[in-house]
């Protein structure tokens, strides 16, 4: 955050002013030079004019230590990982004008003045229980100046899915299909396909995708009316989405957001100030069933429409739905209204004390429906009546903060002491309803549960329906000391005590301490004559924080025994405990520290920030393998405080800005983060095999010594070329020429589960971003690059084969079809050995991307003055126009909210390129 706060030193004339860079920290702000923790700074400029619904998407690649993975779905929230994976269930939180939330999709990026991304535990500890996965403090805009300022910002763009995989066409598919039959020794000629019987040649990706429109418009006014500062805005964003809507009853994948904001600050007296930050948003998300995997699998030999009946084509003999029909005949929509209101007051007394009281309420009403009509193109035996499911939920949340600050200087000793009390309550309730035989007449009003039959309504917890009613409270006491001596010796110490209703009474309260120190070397006398450094600062920190928001149960699952229990020949009613639970699940904790170096050189044109960090997460709650000895149904997934993680690495950022002349300026930046994640311990020395699986073969294993989300399976060493090759190799089930040859890792001459090994990690070894910007008279130009390396993707789309799915063109061109034709791609077959988890499906996830390019032009002042406007800027931009990668799927940016499966590509909505034309008008 760059805020120019001007202060007038007492020992100088009034005209002489010192410009200080101020950074938002927990419950306050601090001069950038005095910061002793690791905080990433984001300005309004970094967020402006980017075609993203969620503001956090716009800073991808801008900050070291922060990995952002975007969702291609319109309105989708990105996943934010700060310095690695600290928890398997928690999320990064956002403090928006005092309100803590884990979702800012309601927030218009144009309303944001600044962001502070808190990265190290010492910076986060003041937030205690809510910030174990990192926190981002967001300050929205306020009024400044006495003259009203009006802004209108607008852009119109097109979105296009890029890097669409090429699939086999009908001729190639029939060739592969018939080759598969021969490989499986089928001789019946009626089983083979003939092109004359299948004249269609359908590109299913072309059927489900379209080029779409995105449009944003917002208007704001700010200024001052006597003692009242005001900022108000209204905005609308429409994103059509790239799934082709407009046929059948489908609602596509669009996103629409209307939002309004009003921030007021009123100075009652010189010592009393009150304020109100108000925002209201309405969002509509159309969520068609994602047909991406079906389009990947669907044979091209079928048409979308059966020419004989005019209805959707049914794939007779195939267990694959018609992607076009699936997209057209399913309708889903989510509507949300959100009102966030922050009221605060500040009272300064006894010269050095400031009391601030802040109350923030966050009310969310969400209504969602899913509607499936009768699939009349399917066989009658498979047809089901229309079904409507609705979910109506309410979130009622509040945060009440009270802080008292004492700020005093004694000569060269400067103190700032903060004491505070905070109370948080989050309440969630939901009503689930379903009904059959609901008719749809083209209007949402017809989709009412009361119009159907077999009506079911639930208002209690139903885990099998993902239906949960919840309420929790956190009560906190905290304090902080900021001290510096002559601005060169710095100390920040804080402590917070959190009590939460989510934990049983014996472990309800936790204390989170933190301390950080800094040394501004350039303020030492021995540095007074040097001309190299404008700033040289060393800093170190340590902190601890916790996460109570974890999965837990307090009651045993009890099931009736079918048929009862028998004693002799007599049966008696009986029950048994179905699942073993741990009712004593407690806090997850995170602790760690870092060592940092900050430098400014060349008259502050060049700034360098380098940090080494080491962070430990303990008692992480997730499932482990318990063993069948328990007799419980959850023996494969017993949830407890099971895991410990370590994340350590190095991050560096470099920024250079200079003015070559009055009309020419240039800037460049770069950042890099190296990270190593490792599971350091598992409860009882156990492990967990989890994630996506085929025929019971999971592809992810959590185990000590490995990175979170690591893939587990067989290592492919080649392809059996002939029978002699098979005979000379270890005994392997279904081994024959053309099959994968697995490594015999234990050397016993037999390939079995003991030969499975770890195949790679989804966590990048390095992430980076860099860019250049320049201003040349009335023109401006900026380009941003972003990328990762050292991570692996599991191409689960490619592995999922159950019968007669299509093949991609890469496989067609490189498959084994005789001795010597390939030693990496298998033959065409349905053998389950081909789809066992193995290294063939583990691919390089590295990529480099042009994240943004923008060219702008400010109309000359002579023109704007004649039009009585302050500024008019026109620009064109491209987001994600080019990505270089080796992965065989749509995009190497895999956004799974489940961190255990963070690198598994399983029907992921693809990233789009967006090309926009926009304008910024100020008057």
PDB file of N, CA, C and O in Angstrom, residues 315-346:
ATOM      1  N   UNK A 315     -25.699 -42.053 -27.040  1.00  0.00           N
ATOM      2  CA  UNK A 315     -24.535 -42.848 -27.436  1.00  0.00           C
ATOM      3  C   UNK A 315     -24.794 -44.306 -27.054  1.00  0.00           C
ATOM      4  O   UNK A 315     -24.429 -44.761 -25.965  1.00  0.00           O
ATOM      5  N   UNK A 316     -25.427 -45.027 -27.917  1.00  0.00           N
ATOM      6  CA  UNK A 316     -25.801 -46.412 -27.626  1.00  0.00           C
ATOM      7  C   UNK A 316     -24.547 -47.263 -27.449  1.00  0.00           C
ATOM      8  O   UNK A 316     -23.663 -47.294 -28.294  1.00  0.00           O
ATOM      9  N   UNK A 317     -24.473 -47.963 -26.301  1.00  0.00           N
ATOM     10  CA  UNK A 317     -23.323 -48.817 -26.029  1.00  0.00           C
ATOM     11  C   UNK A 317     -22.178 -48.100 -25.342  1.00  0.00           C
ATOM     12  O   UNK A 317     -21.122 -48.699 -25.115  1.00  0.00           O
ATOM     13  N   UNK A 318     -22.372 -46.833 -25.025  1.00  0.00           N
ATOM     14  CA  UNK A 318     -21.328 -46.037 -24.392  1.00  0.00           C
ATOM     15  C   UNK A 318     -21.858 -45.476 -23.069  1.00  0.00           C
ATOM     16  O   UNK A 318     -22.990 -44.996 -23.000  1.00  0.00           O
ATOM     17  N   UNK A 319     -21.036 -45.512 -22.036  1.00  0.00           N
ATOM     18  CA  UNK A 319     -21.446 -44.952 -20.736  1.00  0.00           C
ATOM     19  C   UNK A 319     -20.989 -43.502 -20.626  1.00  0.00           C
ATOM     20  O   UNK A 319     -20.466 -43.075 -19.603  1.00  0.00           O
ATOM     21  N   UNK A 320     -21.188 -42.741 -21.692  1.00  0.00           N
ATOM     22  CA  UNK A 320     -20.763 -41.340 -21.754  1.00  0.00           C
ATOM     23  C   UNK A 320     -21.980 -40.498 -22.136  1.00  0.00           C
ATOM     24  O   UNK A 320     -22.641 -40.785 -23.139  1.00  0.00           O
ATOM     25  N   UNK A 321     -22.308 -39.471 -21.366  1.00  0.00           N
ATOM     26  CA  UNK A 321     -23.441 -38.625 -21.745  1.00  0.00           C
ATOM     27  C   UNK A 321     -23.096 -37.728 -22.926  1.00  0.00           C
ATOM     28  O   UNK A 321     -21.930 -37.389 -23.152  1.00  0.00           O
ATOM     29  N   UNK A 322     -24.100 -37.352 -23.654  1.00  0.00           N
ATOM     30  CA  UNK A 322     -23.958 -36.389 -24.740  1.00  0.00           C
ATOM     31  C   UNK A 322     -23.605 -35.031 -24.123  1.00  0.00           C
ATOM     32  O   UNK A 322     -24.409 -34.458 -23.389  1.00  0.00           O
ATOM     33  N   UNK A 323     -22.406 -34.488 -24.363  1.00  0.00           N
ATOM     34  CA  UNK A 323     -21.999 -33.239 -23.691  1.00  0.00           C
ATOM     35  C   UNK A 323     -22.934 -32.071 -23.981  1.00  0.00           C
ATOM     36  O   UNK A 323     -23.203 -31.258 -23.094  1.00  0.00           O
ATOM     37  N   UNK A 324     -23.409 -32.008 -25.227  1.00  0.00           N
ATOM     38  CA  UNK A 324     -24.310 -30.912 -25.572  1.00  0.00           C
ATOM     39  C   UNK A 324     -25.635 -31.044 -24.813  1.00  0.00           C
ATOM     40  O   UNK A 324     -26.177 -30.058 -24.300  1.00  0.00           O
ATOM     41  N   UNK A 325     -26.131 -32.257 -24.719  1.00  0.00           N
ATOM     42  CA  UNK A 325     -27.380 -32.487 -23.993  1.00  0.00           C
ATOM     43  C   UNK A 325     -27.196 -32.202 -22.511  1.00  0.00           C
ATOM     44  O   UNK A 325     -28.063 -31.598 -21.868  1.00  0.00           O
ATOM     45  N   UNK A 326     -26.072 -32.636 -21.958  1.00  0.00           N
ATOM     46  CA  UNK A 326     -25.809 -32.395 -20.542  1.00  0.00           C
ATOM     47  C   UNK A 326     -25.770 -30.905 -20.243  1.00  0.00           C
ATOM     48  O   UNK A 326     -26.305 -30.433 -19.233  1.00  0.00           O
ATOM     49  N   UNK A 327     -25.138 -30.151 -21.136  1.00  0.00           N
ATOM     50  CA  UNK A 327     -25.056 -28.705 -20.950  1.00  0.00           C
ATOM     51  C   UNK A 327     -26.424 -28.052 -21.099  1.00  0.00           C
ATOM     52  O   UNK A 327     -26.792 -27.159 -20.337  1.00  0.00           O
ATOM     53  N   UNK A 328     -27.206 -28.509 -22.084  1.00  0.00           N
ATOM     54  CA  UNK A 328     -28.479 -27.863 -22.388  1.00  0.00           C
ATOM     55  C   UNK A 328     -29.575 -28.171 -21.378  1.00  0.00           C
ATOM     56  O   UNK A 328     -30.419 -27.323 -21.095  1.00  0.00           O
ATOM     57  N   UNK A 329     -29.591 -29.382 -20.852  1.00  0.00           N
ATOM     58  CA  UNK A 329     -30.757 -29.853 -20.112  1.00  0.00           C
ATOM     59  C   UNK A 329     -30.590 -29.791 -18.597  1.00  0.00           C
ATOM     60  O   UNK A 329     -31.423 -30.328 -17.874  1.00  0.00           O
ATOM     61  N   UNK A 330     -29.595 -29.153 -18.139  1.00  0.00           N
ATOM     62  CA  UNK A 330     -29.420 -28.963 -16.705  1.00  0.00           C
ATOM     63  C   UNK A 330     -29.372 -27.470 -16.430  1.00  0.00           C
ATOM     64  O   UNK A 330     -28.707 -26.721 -17.153  1.00  0.00           O
ATOM     65  N   UNK A 331     -30.081 -27.032 -15.397  1.00  0.00           N
ATOM     66  CA  UNK A 331     -30.132 -25.606 -15.081  1.00  0.00           C
ATOM     67  C   UNK A 331     -29.806 -25.418 -13.612  1.00  0.00           C
ATOM     68  O   UNK A 331     -30.379 -26.071 -12.744  1.00  0.00           O
ATOM     69  N   UNK A 332     -28.885 -24.490 -13.328  1.00  0.00           N
ATOM     70  CA  UNK A 332     -28.513 -24.205 -11.945  1.00  0.00           C
ATOM     71  C   UNK A 332     -28.150 -22.734 -11.824  1.00  0.00           C
ATOM     72  O   UNK A 332     -27.537 -22.152 -12.722  1.00  0.00           O
ATOM     73  N   UNK A 333     -28.540 -22.156 -10.723  1.00  0.00           N
ATOM     74  CA  UNK A 333     -28.276 -20.732 -10.531  1.00  0.00           C
ATOM     75  C   UNK A 333     -28.158 -20.438  -9.035  1.00  0.00           C
ATOM     76  O   UNK A 333     -28.862 -21.026  -8.213  1.00  0.00           O
ATOM     77  N   UNK A 334     -27.239 -19.541  -8.708  1.00  0.00           N
ATOM     78  CA  UNK A 334     -27.067 -19.089  -7.334  1.00  0.00           C
ATOM     79  C   UNK A 334     -27.239 -17.575  -7.305  1.00  0.00           C
ATOM     80  O   UNK A 334     -26.609 -16.859  -8.093  1.00  0.00           O
ATOM     81  N   UNK A 335     -28.092 -17.111  -6.410  1.00  0.00           N
ATOM     82  CA  UNK A 335     -28.294 -15.672  -6.210  1.00  0.00           C
ATOM     83  C   UNK A 335     -27.901 -15.326  -4.787  1.00  0.00           C
ATOM     84  O   UNK A 335     -28.288 -16.013  -3.846  1.00  0.00           O
ATOM     85  N   UNK A 336     -27.155 -14.254  -4.666  1.00  0.00           N
ATOM     86  CA  UNK A 336     -26.677 -13.869  -3.338  1.00  0.00           C
ATOM     87  C   UNK A 336     -26.800 -12.365  -3.151  1.00  0.00           C
ATOM     88  O   UNK A 336     -26.466 -11.581  -4.050  1.00  0.00           O
ATOM     89  N   UNK A 337     -27.297 -11.979  -1.996  1.00  0.00           N
ATOM     90  CA  UNK A 337     -27.301 -10.580  -1.572  1.00  0.00           C
ATOM     91  C   UNK A 337     -26.434 -10.467  -0.334  1.00  0.00           C
ATOM     92  O   UNK A 337     -26.565 -11.265   0.603  1.00  0.00           O
ATOM     93  N   UNK A 338     -25.561  -9.477  -0.341  1.00  0.00           N
ATOM     94  CA  UNK A 338     -24.624  -9.323   0.781  1.00  0.00           C
ATOM     95  C   UNK A 338     -24.559  -7.864   1.196  1.00  0.00           C
ATOM     96  O   UNK A 338     -24.321  -6.980   0.371  1.00  0.00           O
ATOM     97  N   UNK A 339     -24.779  -7.630   2.489  1.00  0.00           N
ATOM     98  CA  UNK A 339     -24.709  -6.287   3.044  1.00  0.00           C
ATOM     99  C   UNK A 339     -23.649  -6.291   4.137  1.00  0.00           C
ATOM    100  O   UNK A 339     -23.769  -7.009   5.129  1.00  0.00           O
ATOM    101  N   UNK A 340     -22.620  -5.493   3.935  1.00  0.00           N
ATOM    102  CA  UNK A 340     -21.534  -5.376   4.904  1.00  0.00           C
ATOM    103  C   UNK A 340     -21.482  -3.931   5.383  1.00  0.00           C
ATOM    104  O   UNK A 340     -21.384  -3.007   4.568  1.00  0.00           O
ATOM    105  N   UNK A 341     -21.577  -3.750   6.700  1.00  0.00           N
ATOM    106  CA  UNK A 341     -21.647  -2.403   7.250  1.00  0.00           C
ATOM    107  C   UNK A 341     -20.716  -2.280   8.449  1.00  0.00           C
ATOM    108  O   UNK A 341     -20.791  -3.065   9.391  1.00  0.00           O
ATOM    109  N   UNK A 342     -19.829  -1.305   8.378  1.00  0.00           N
ATOM    110  CA  UNK A 342     -18.874  -1.047   9.450  1.00  0.00           C
ATOM    111  C   UNK A 342     -19.119   0.357  10.012  1.00  0.00           C
ATOM    112  O   UNK A 342     -19.086   1.351   9.289  1.00  0.00           O
ATOM    113  N   UNK A 343     -19.402   0.419  11.313  1.00  0.00           N
ATOM    114  CA  UNK A 343     -19.596   1.688  12.010  1.00  0.00           C
ATOM    115  C   UNK A 343     -18.472   1.830  13.035  1.00  0.00           C
ATOM    116  O   UNK A 343     -18.210   0.899  13.800  1.00  0.00           O
ATOM    117  N   UNK A 344     -17.820   2.971  13.036  1.00  0.00           N
ATOM    118  CA  UNK A 344     -16.700   3.133  13.946  1.00  0.00           C
ATOM    119  C   UNK A 344     -16.651   4.555  14.515  1.00  0.00           C
ATOM    120  O   UNK A 344     -17.201   5.495  13.935  1.00  0.00           O
ATOM    121  N   UNK A 345     -15.999   4.660  15.648  1.00  0.00           N
ATOM    122  CA  UNK A 345     -15.787   5.953  16.277  1.00  0.00           C
ATOM    123  C   UNK A 345     -14.411   6.004  16.920  1.00  0.00           C
ATOM    124  O   UNK A 345     -13.911   4.991  17.424  1.00  0.00           O
ATOM    125  N   UNK A 346     -13.808   7.178  16.891  1.00  0.00           N
ATOM    126  CA  UNK A 346     -12.446   7.344  17.417  1.00  0.00           C
ATOM    127  C   UNK A 346     -12.404   8.584  18.307  1.00  0.00           C
ATOM    128  O   UNK A 346     -12.883   9.656  17.915  1.00  0.00           O
TER     129      UNK A 346
END
